[in-house]
Short mmCIF file of C-alpha atoms and ligand atoms in Angstrom, two decimals:
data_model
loop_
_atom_site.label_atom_id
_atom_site.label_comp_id
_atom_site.label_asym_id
_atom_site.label_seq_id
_atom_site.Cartn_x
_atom_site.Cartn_y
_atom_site.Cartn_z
CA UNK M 1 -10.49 -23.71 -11.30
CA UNK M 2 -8.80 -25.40 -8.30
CA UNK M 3 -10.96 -26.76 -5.59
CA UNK M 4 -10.98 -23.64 -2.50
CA UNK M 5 -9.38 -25.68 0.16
CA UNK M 6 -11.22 -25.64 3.40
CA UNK M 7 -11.20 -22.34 5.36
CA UNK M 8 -9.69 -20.08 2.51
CA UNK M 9 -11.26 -17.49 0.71
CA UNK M 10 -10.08 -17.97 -2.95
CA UNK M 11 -8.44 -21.09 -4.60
CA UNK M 12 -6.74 -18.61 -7.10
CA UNK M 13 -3.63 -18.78 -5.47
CA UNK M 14 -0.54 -21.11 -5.24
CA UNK M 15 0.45 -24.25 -4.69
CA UNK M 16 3.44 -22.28 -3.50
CA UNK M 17 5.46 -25.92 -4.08
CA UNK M 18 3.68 -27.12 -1.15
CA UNK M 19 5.27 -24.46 1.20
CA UNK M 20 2.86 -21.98 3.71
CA UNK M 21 3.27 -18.64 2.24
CA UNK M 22 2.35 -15.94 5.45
CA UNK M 23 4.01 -13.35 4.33
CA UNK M 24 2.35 -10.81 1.80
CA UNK M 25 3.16 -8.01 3.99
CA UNK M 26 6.38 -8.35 1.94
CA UNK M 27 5.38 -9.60 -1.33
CA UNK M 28 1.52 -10.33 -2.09
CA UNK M 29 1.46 -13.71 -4.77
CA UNK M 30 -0.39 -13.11 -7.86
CA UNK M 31 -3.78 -14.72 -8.55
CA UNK M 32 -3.78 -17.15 -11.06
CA UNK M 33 -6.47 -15.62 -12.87
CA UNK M 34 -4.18 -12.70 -14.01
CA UNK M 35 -2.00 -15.22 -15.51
CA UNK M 36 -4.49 -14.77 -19.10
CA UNK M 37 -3.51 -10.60 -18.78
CA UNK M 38 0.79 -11.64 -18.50
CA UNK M 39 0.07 -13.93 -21.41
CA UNK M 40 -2.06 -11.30 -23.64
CA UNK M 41 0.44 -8.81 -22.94
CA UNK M 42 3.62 -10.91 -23.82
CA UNK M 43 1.72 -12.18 -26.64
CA UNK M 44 1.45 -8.60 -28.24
CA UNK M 45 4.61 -7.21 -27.45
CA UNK M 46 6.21 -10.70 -29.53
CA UNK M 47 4.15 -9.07 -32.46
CA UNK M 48 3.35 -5.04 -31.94
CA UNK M 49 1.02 -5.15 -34.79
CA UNK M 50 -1.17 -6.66 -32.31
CA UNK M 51 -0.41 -3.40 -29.61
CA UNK M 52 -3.49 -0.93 -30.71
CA UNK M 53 -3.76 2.64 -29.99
CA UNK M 54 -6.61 2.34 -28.13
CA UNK M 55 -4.81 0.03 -25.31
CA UNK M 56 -2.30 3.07 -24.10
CA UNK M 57 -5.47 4.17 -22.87
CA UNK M 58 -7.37 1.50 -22.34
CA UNK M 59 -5.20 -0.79 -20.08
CA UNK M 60 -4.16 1.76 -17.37
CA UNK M 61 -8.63 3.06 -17.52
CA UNK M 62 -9.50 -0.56 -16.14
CA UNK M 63 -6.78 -0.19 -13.67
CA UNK M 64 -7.92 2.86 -12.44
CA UNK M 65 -11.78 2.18 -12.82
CA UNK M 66 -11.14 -1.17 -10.54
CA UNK M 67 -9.13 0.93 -7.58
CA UNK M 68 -11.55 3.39 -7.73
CA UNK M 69 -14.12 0.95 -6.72
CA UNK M 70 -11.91 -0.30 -3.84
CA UNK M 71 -10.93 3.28 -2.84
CA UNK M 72 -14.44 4.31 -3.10
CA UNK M 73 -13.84 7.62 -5.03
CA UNK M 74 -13.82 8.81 -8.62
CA UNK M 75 -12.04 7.57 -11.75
CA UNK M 76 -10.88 10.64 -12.40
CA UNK M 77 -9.14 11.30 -8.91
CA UNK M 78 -6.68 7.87 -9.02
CA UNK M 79 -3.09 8.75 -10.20
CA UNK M 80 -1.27 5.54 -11.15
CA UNK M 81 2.32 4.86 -9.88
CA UNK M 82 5.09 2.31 -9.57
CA UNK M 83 5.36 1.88 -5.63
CA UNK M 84 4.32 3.90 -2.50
CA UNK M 85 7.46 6.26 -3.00
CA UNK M 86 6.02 7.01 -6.24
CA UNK M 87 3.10 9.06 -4.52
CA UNK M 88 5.08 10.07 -1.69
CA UNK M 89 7.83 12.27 -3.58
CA UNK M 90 4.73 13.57 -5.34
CA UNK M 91 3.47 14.98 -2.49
CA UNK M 92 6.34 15.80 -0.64
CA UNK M 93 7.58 17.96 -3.76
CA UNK M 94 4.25 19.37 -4.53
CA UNK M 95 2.72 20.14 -1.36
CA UNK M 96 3.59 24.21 -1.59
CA UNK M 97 5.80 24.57 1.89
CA UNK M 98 7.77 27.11 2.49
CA UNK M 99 10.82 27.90 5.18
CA UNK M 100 9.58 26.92 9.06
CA UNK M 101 6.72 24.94 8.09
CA UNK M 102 6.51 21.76 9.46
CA UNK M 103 5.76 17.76 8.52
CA UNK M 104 4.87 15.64 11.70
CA UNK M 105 6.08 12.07 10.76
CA UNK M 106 5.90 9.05 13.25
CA UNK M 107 9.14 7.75 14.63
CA UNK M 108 10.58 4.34 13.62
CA UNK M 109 7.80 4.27 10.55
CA UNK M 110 8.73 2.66 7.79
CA UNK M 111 11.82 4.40 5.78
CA UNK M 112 9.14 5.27 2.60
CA UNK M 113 6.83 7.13 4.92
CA UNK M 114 9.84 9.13 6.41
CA UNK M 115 12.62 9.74 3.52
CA UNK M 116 10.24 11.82 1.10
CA UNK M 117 9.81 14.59 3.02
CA UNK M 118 13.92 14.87 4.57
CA UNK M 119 14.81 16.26 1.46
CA UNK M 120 12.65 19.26 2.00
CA UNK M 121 14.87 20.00 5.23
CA UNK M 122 17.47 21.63 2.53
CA UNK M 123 15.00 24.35 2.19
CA UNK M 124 14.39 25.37 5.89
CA UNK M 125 10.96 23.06 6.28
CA UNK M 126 10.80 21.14 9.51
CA UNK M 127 10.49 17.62 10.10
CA UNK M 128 9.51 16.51 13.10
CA UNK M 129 8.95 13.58 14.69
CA UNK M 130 5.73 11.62 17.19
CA UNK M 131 8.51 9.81 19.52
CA UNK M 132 9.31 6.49 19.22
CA UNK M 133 7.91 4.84 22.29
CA UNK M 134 4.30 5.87 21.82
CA UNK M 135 3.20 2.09 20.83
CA UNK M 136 0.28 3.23 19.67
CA UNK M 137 0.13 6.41 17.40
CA UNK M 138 -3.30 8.32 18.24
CA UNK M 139 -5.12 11.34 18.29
CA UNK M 140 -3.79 11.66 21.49
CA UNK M 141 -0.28 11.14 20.82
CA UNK M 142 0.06 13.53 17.80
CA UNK M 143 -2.66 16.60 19.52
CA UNK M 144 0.16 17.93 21.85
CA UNK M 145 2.80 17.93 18.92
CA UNK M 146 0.80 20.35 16.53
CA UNK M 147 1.94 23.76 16.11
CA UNK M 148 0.22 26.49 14.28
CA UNK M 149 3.33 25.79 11.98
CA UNK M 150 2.01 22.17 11.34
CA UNK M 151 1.05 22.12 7.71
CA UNK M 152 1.35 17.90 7.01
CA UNK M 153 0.84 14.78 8.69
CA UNK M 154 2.37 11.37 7.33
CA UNK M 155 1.76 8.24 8.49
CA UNK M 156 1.33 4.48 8.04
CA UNK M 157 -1.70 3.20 8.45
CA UNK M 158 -0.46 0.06 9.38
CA UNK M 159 3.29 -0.14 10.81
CA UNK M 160 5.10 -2.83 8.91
CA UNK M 161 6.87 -3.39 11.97
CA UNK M 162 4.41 -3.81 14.43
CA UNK M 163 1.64 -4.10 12.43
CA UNK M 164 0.22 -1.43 14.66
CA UNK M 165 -3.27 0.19 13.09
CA UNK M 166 -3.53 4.14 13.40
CA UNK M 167 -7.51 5.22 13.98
CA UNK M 168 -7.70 7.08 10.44
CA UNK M 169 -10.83 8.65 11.83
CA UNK M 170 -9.54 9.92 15.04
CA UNK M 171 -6.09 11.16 13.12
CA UNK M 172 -8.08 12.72 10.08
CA UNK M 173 -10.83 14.82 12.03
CA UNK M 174 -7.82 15.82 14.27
CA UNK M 175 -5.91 17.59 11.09
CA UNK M 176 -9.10 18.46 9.17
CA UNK M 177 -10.02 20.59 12.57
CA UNK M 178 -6.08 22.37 12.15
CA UNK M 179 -6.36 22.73 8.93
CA UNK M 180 -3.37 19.83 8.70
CA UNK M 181 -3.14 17.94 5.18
CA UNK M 182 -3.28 14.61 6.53
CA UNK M 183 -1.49 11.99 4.20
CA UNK M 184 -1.33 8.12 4.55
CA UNK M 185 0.64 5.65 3.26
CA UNK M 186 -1.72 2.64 2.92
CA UNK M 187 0.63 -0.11 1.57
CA UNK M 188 0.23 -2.30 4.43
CA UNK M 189 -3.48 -1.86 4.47
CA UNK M 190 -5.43 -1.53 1.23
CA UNK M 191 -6.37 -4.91 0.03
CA UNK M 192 -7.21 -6.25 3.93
CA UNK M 193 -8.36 -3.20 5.03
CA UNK M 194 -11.66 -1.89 3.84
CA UNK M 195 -11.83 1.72 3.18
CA UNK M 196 -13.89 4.80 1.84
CA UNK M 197 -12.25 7.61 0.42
CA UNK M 198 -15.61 9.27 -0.06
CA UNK M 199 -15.90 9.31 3.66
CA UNK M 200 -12.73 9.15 5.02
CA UNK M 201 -11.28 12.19 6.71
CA UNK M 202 -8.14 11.60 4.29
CA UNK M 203 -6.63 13.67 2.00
CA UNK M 204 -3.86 11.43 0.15
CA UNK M 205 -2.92 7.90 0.56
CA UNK M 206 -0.56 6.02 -1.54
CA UNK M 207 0.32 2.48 -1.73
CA UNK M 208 2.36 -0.05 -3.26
CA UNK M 209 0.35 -2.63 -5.74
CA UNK M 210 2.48 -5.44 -4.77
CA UNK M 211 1.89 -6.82 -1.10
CA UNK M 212 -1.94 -6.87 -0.25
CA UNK M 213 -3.17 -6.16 -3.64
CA UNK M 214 -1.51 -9.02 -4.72
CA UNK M 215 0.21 -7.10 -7.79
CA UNK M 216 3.64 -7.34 -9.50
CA UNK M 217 6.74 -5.47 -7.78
CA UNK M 218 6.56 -2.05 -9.55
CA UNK M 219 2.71 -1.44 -8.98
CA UNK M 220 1.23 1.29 -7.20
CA UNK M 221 -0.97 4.29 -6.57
CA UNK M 222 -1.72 7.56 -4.82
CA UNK M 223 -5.08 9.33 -4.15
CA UNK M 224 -5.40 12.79 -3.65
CA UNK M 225 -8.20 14.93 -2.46
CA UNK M 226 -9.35 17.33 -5.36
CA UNK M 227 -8.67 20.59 -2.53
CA UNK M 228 -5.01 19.34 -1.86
CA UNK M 229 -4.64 18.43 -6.03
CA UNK M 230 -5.80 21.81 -6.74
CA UNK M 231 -2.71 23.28 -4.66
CA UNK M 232 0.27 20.79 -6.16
CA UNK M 233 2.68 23.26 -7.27
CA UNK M 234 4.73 19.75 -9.38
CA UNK M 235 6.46 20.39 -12.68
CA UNK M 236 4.88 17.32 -14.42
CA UNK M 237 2.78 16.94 -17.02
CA UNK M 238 2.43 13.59 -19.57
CA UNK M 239 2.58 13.94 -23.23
CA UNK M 240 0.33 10.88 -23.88
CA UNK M 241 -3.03 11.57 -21.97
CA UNK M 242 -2.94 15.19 -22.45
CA UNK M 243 -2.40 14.61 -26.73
CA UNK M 244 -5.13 11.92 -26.10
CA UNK M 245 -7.67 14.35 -24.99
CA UNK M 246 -7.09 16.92 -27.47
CA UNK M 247 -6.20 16.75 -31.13
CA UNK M 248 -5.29 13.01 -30.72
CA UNK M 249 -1.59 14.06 -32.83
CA UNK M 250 0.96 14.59 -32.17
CA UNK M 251 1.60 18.05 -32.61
CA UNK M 252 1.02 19.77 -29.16
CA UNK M 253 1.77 23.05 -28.49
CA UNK M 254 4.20 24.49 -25.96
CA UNK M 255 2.64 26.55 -22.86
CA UNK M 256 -1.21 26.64 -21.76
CA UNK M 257 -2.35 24.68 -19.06
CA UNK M 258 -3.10 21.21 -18.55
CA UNK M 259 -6.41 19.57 -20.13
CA UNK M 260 -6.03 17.01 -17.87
CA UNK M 261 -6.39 16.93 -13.47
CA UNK M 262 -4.96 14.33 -11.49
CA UNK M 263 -4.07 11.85 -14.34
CA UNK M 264 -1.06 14.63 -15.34
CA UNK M 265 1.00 13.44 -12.49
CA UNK M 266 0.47 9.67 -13.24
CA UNK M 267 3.88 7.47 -13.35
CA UNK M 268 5.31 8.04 -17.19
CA UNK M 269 4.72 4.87 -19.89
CA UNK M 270 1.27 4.34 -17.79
CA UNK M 271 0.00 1.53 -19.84
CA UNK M 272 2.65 -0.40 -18.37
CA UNK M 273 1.20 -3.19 -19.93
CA UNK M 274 2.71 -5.96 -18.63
CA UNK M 275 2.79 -4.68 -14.83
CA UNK M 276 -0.71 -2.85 -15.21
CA UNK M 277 -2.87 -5.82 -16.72
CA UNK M 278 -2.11 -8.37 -14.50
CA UNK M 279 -2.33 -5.96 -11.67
CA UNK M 280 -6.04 -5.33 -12.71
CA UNK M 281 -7.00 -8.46 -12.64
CA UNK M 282 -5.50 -9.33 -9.20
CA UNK M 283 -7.45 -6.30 -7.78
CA UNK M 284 -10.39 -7.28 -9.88
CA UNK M 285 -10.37 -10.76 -8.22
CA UNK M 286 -9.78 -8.81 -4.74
CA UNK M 287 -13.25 -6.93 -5.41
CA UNK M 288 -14.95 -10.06 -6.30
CA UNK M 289 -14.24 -11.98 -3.27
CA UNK M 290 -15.03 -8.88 -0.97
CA UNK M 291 -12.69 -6.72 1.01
CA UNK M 292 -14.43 -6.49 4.24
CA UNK M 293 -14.57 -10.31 4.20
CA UNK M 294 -11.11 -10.40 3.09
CA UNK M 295 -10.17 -7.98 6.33
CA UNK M 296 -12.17 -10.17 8.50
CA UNK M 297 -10.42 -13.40 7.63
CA UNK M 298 -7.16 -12.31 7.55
CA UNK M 299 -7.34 -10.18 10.80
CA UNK M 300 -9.56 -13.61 12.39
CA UNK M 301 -6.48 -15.82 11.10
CA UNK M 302 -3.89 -13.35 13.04
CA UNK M 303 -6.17 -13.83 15.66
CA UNK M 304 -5.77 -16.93 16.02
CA UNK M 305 -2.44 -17.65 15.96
CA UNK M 306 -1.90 -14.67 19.03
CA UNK M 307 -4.33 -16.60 20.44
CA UNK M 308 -2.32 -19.43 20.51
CA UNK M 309 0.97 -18.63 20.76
CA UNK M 310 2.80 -19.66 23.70
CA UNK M 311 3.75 -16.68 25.88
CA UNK M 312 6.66 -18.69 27.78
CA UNK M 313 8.17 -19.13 24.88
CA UNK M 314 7.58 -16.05 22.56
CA UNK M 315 6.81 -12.05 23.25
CA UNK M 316 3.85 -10.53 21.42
CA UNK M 317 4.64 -6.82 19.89
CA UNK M 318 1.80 -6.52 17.83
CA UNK M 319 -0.24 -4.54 20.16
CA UNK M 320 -2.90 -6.58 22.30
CA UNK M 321 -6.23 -4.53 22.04
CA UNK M 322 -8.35 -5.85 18.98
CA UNK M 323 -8.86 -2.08 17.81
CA UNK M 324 -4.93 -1.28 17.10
CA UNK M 325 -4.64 -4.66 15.59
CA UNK M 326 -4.05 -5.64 11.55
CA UNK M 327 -3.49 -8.37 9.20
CA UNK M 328 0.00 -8.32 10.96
CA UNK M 329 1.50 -10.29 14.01
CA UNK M 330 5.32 -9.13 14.77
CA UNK M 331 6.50 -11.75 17.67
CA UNK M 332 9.72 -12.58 19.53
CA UNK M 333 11.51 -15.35 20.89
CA UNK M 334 12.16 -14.35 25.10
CA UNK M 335 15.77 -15.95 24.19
CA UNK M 336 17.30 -12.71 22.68
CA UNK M 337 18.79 -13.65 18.96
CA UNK M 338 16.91 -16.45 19.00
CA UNK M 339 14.72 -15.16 16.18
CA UNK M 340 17.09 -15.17 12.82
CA UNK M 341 17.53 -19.16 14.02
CA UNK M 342 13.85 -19.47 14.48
CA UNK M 343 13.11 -17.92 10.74
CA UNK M 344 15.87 -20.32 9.10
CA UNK M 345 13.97 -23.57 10.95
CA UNK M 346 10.48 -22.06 9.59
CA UNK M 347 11.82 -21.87 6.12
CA UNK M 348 13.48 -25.19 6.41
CA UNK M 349 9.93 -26.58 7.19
CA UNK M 350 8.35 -24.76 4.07
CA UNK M 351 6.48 -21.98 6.39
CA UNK M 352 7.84 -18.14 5.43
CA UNK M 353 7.12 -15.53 7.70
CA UNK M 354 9.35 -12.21 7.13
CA UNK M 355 12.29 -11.04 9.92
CA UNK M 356 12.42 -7.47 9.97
CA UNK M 357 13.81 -5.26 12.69
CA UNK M 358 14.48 -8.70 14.29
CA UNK M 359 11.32 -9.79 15.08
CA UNK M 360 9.50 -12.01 13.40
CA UNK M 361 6.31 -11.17 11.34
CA UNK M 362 3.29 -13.31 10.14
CA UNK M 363 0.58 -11.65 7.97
CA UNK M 364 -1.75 -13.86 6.63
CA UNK M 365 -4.08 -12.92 3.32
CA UNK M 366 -7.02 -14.35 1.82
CA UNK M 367 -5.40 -17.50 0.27
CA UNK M 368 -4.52 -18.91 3.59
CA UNK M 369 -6.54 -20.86 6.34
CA UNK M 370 -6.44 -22.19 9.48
CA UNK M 371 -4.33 -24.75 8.30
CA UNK M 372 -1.64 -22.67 7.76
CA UNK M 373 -1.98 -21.13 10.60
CA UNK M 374 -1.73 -24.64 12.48
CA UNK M 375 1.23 -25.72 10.45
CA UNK M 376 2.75 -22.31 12.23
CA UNK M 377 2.26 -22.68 15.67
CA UNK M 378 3.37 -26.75 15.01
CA UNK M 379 6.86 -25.83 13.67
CA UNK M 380 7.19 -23.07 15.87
CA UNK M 381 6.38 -25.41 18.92
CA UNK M 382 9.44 -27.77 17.66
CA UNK M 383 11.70 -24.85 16.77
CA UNK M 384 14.39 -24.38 19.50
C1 PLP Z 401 4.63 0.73 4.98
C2 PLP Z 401 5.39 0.43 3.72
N1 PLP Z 401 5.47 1.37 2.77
C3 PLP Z 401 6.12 1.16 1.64
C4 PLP Z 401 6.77 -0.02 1.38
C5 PLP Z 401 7.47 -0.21 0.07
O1 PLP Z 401 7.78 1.04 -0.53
P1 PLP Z 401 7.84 1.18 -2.13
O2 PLP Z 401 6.50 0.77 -2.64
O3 PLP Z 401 8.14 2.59 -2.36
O4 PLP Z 401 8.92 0.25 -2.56
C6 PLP Z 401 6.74 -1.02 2.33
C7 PLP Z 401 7.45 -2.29 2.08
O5 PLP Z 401 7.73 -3.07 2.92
C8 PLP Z 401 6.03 -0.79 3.53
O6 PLP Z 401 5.95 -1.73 4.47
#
């Protein structure tokens, strides 16, 4: 075990090769305790005789047993995926919606909140929009939009952009009191955002396993209240769990119904076993450490460097009250395309930060300190 440098909350992760990695709103690193779980896994799949039975079901059980204690919620109700669109398409083809209902979605969210639910346009249902311009995304925003064709609401928690937080609360009791399925995409959130699914006013979120959760790329899950499950009208059902809970051959008949609930519509080949065990451990290592300690580090470290940054110089558009705010800081330079020039110096310097929509975006995790956040502000301060 490496010695936890000052000011960070695990020593699990990096070196990096010396560089400053702020950026796992784009890609999360893996702990180094999960390296053991790649290694098992390659190890078996150089010599299946080692592979047993028991680990198709096994493997993706401590997966789903580990986000059910950071989700808060049962086993039973996590349905494993491959990314956030993974969920998304799920829900968007399974939500029963027929001609003139309508989806709000928030304007200028990311493309993975937006594109599952265009496709239902073919077939007469509505998607409409919160317009861009509302900065912050509230109760108030979305109340004047609802119609009493409203049947879904989608929307980031936290905008990758802007790294804007929506009031879940606010937004939830809002839909529960229209009878509104209110679904969130949580992949910029879960893992440095505490929640708890058996309070929340939420009735799906989905997210991607591989930025705050610190997975591999092609991780993810979705959650879905047992009233909205109940109602899925999705033409999937999995060979391998439902054979596993009945004769245990493989000899299943066509017809009947499923013996299984939500784990039916989990992503096919779910003991991924080289994605999935590694995966586990990272979220494992997540739990240990503590995610409302995580959240308060990594939102106190964004603090600090808004705190800091020089306004004559750069343009905050992370919003400014502490309540909207995340684990993400989008900035600008005031020189307009100054930014692209501004990321190249960074990266020269070993310091990555992410460009998108051409700002520039910080979003510090658990493995980083103040340090870090120093070595930031000092490049920026020479950039030009
Ligand atoms: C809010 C949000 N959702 C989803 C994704 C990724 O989508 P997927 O997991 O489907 O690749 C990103 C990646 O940047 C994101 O910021």
């Amino acid at each position: 075990m490496h010695q936890r440098p000052e000011g960070r909350l695990s020593a699990e992760f990096g070196p990096f090769s010396g560089r400053v990695w702020l950026n796992s709103a784009h890609q999360g690193p893996l702990p180094r305790c999960a390296i053991p779980f790649v290694t098992d896994a390659l190890e078996r799949k150089l010599e299946p005789h080692r592979i047993d039975d028991d680990s198709f079901v096994a493997v993706p059980a401590r997966l789903k047993a580990a986000l059910s204690r950071l989700l808060s919620t049962p086993v039973e109700e996590i349905i494993l995926g491959n990314s956030t669109s993974y969920g998304l398409h799920l829900l968007a083809n399974g939500i029963p919606l027929q001609a003139d209902d309508e989806v709000l979605l928030a304007e200028g969210d990311f493309p993975a909140t937006i594109l599952p639910w265009c496709g239902l346009q073919a077939r007469g249902v509505r998607v409409r929009f919160v317009p861009p311009g509302e900065a912050s995304i509230s109760r108030a925003s979305i109340e004047p939009l609802l119609t009493r064709r409203t049947r879904v609401v989608c929307l980031s928690w936290v905008n990758s952009f802007t790294g804007v937080a929506i009031d879940l609360e606010a937004i939830g009791e809002l839909c529960r009191s229209h009878q509104i399925w209110f679904v969130v995409n949580g992949s910029q959130a879960v893992g440095t955002r505490a929640l708890d699914l058996s309070r929340a006013p939420v009735d799906a979120i989905v997210a991607c396993g591989f930025k705050w959760l610190c997975g591999p790329y092609g991780t993810g899950f979705c959650w879905v209240r047992s009233a909205l499950l109940d109602q899925l009208e999705y033409n999937q059902r999995y060979w391998l769990p439902e054979l596993w809970r009945t004769e245990h051959a493989f000899s299943y008949r066509p017809g009947g119904s499923p013996v299984i609930g939500a784990e039916r519509y989990d992503v096919f080949c779910t003991a991924n076993f080289l994605n999935v065990a590694p995966w586990t451990a990272a979220i494992e290592h997540l739990l240990d450490v503590g995610i409302e300690r995580i959240q308060t580090h990594n939102d106190g470290l964004a603090a600090t460097f808004l705190d800091a940054l020089d306004r004559k110089r750069f343009r905050v558009v992370s919003p400014s009250g502490p309540e909207q705010r995340s684990s993400i800081v989008a900035f600008s330079s005031v020189e307009p395309g100054n930014n692209p020039h501004i990321h190249r110096q960074l990266a020269q310097a070993g310091i990555d930060i992410a460009l998108r929509r051409g700002d520039l975006r910080v979003s510090p995790h658990l493995f980083n300190g103040a340090a870090d956040i120093a070595a930031l502000l000092g490049a920026l301060g020479e950039s030009r």
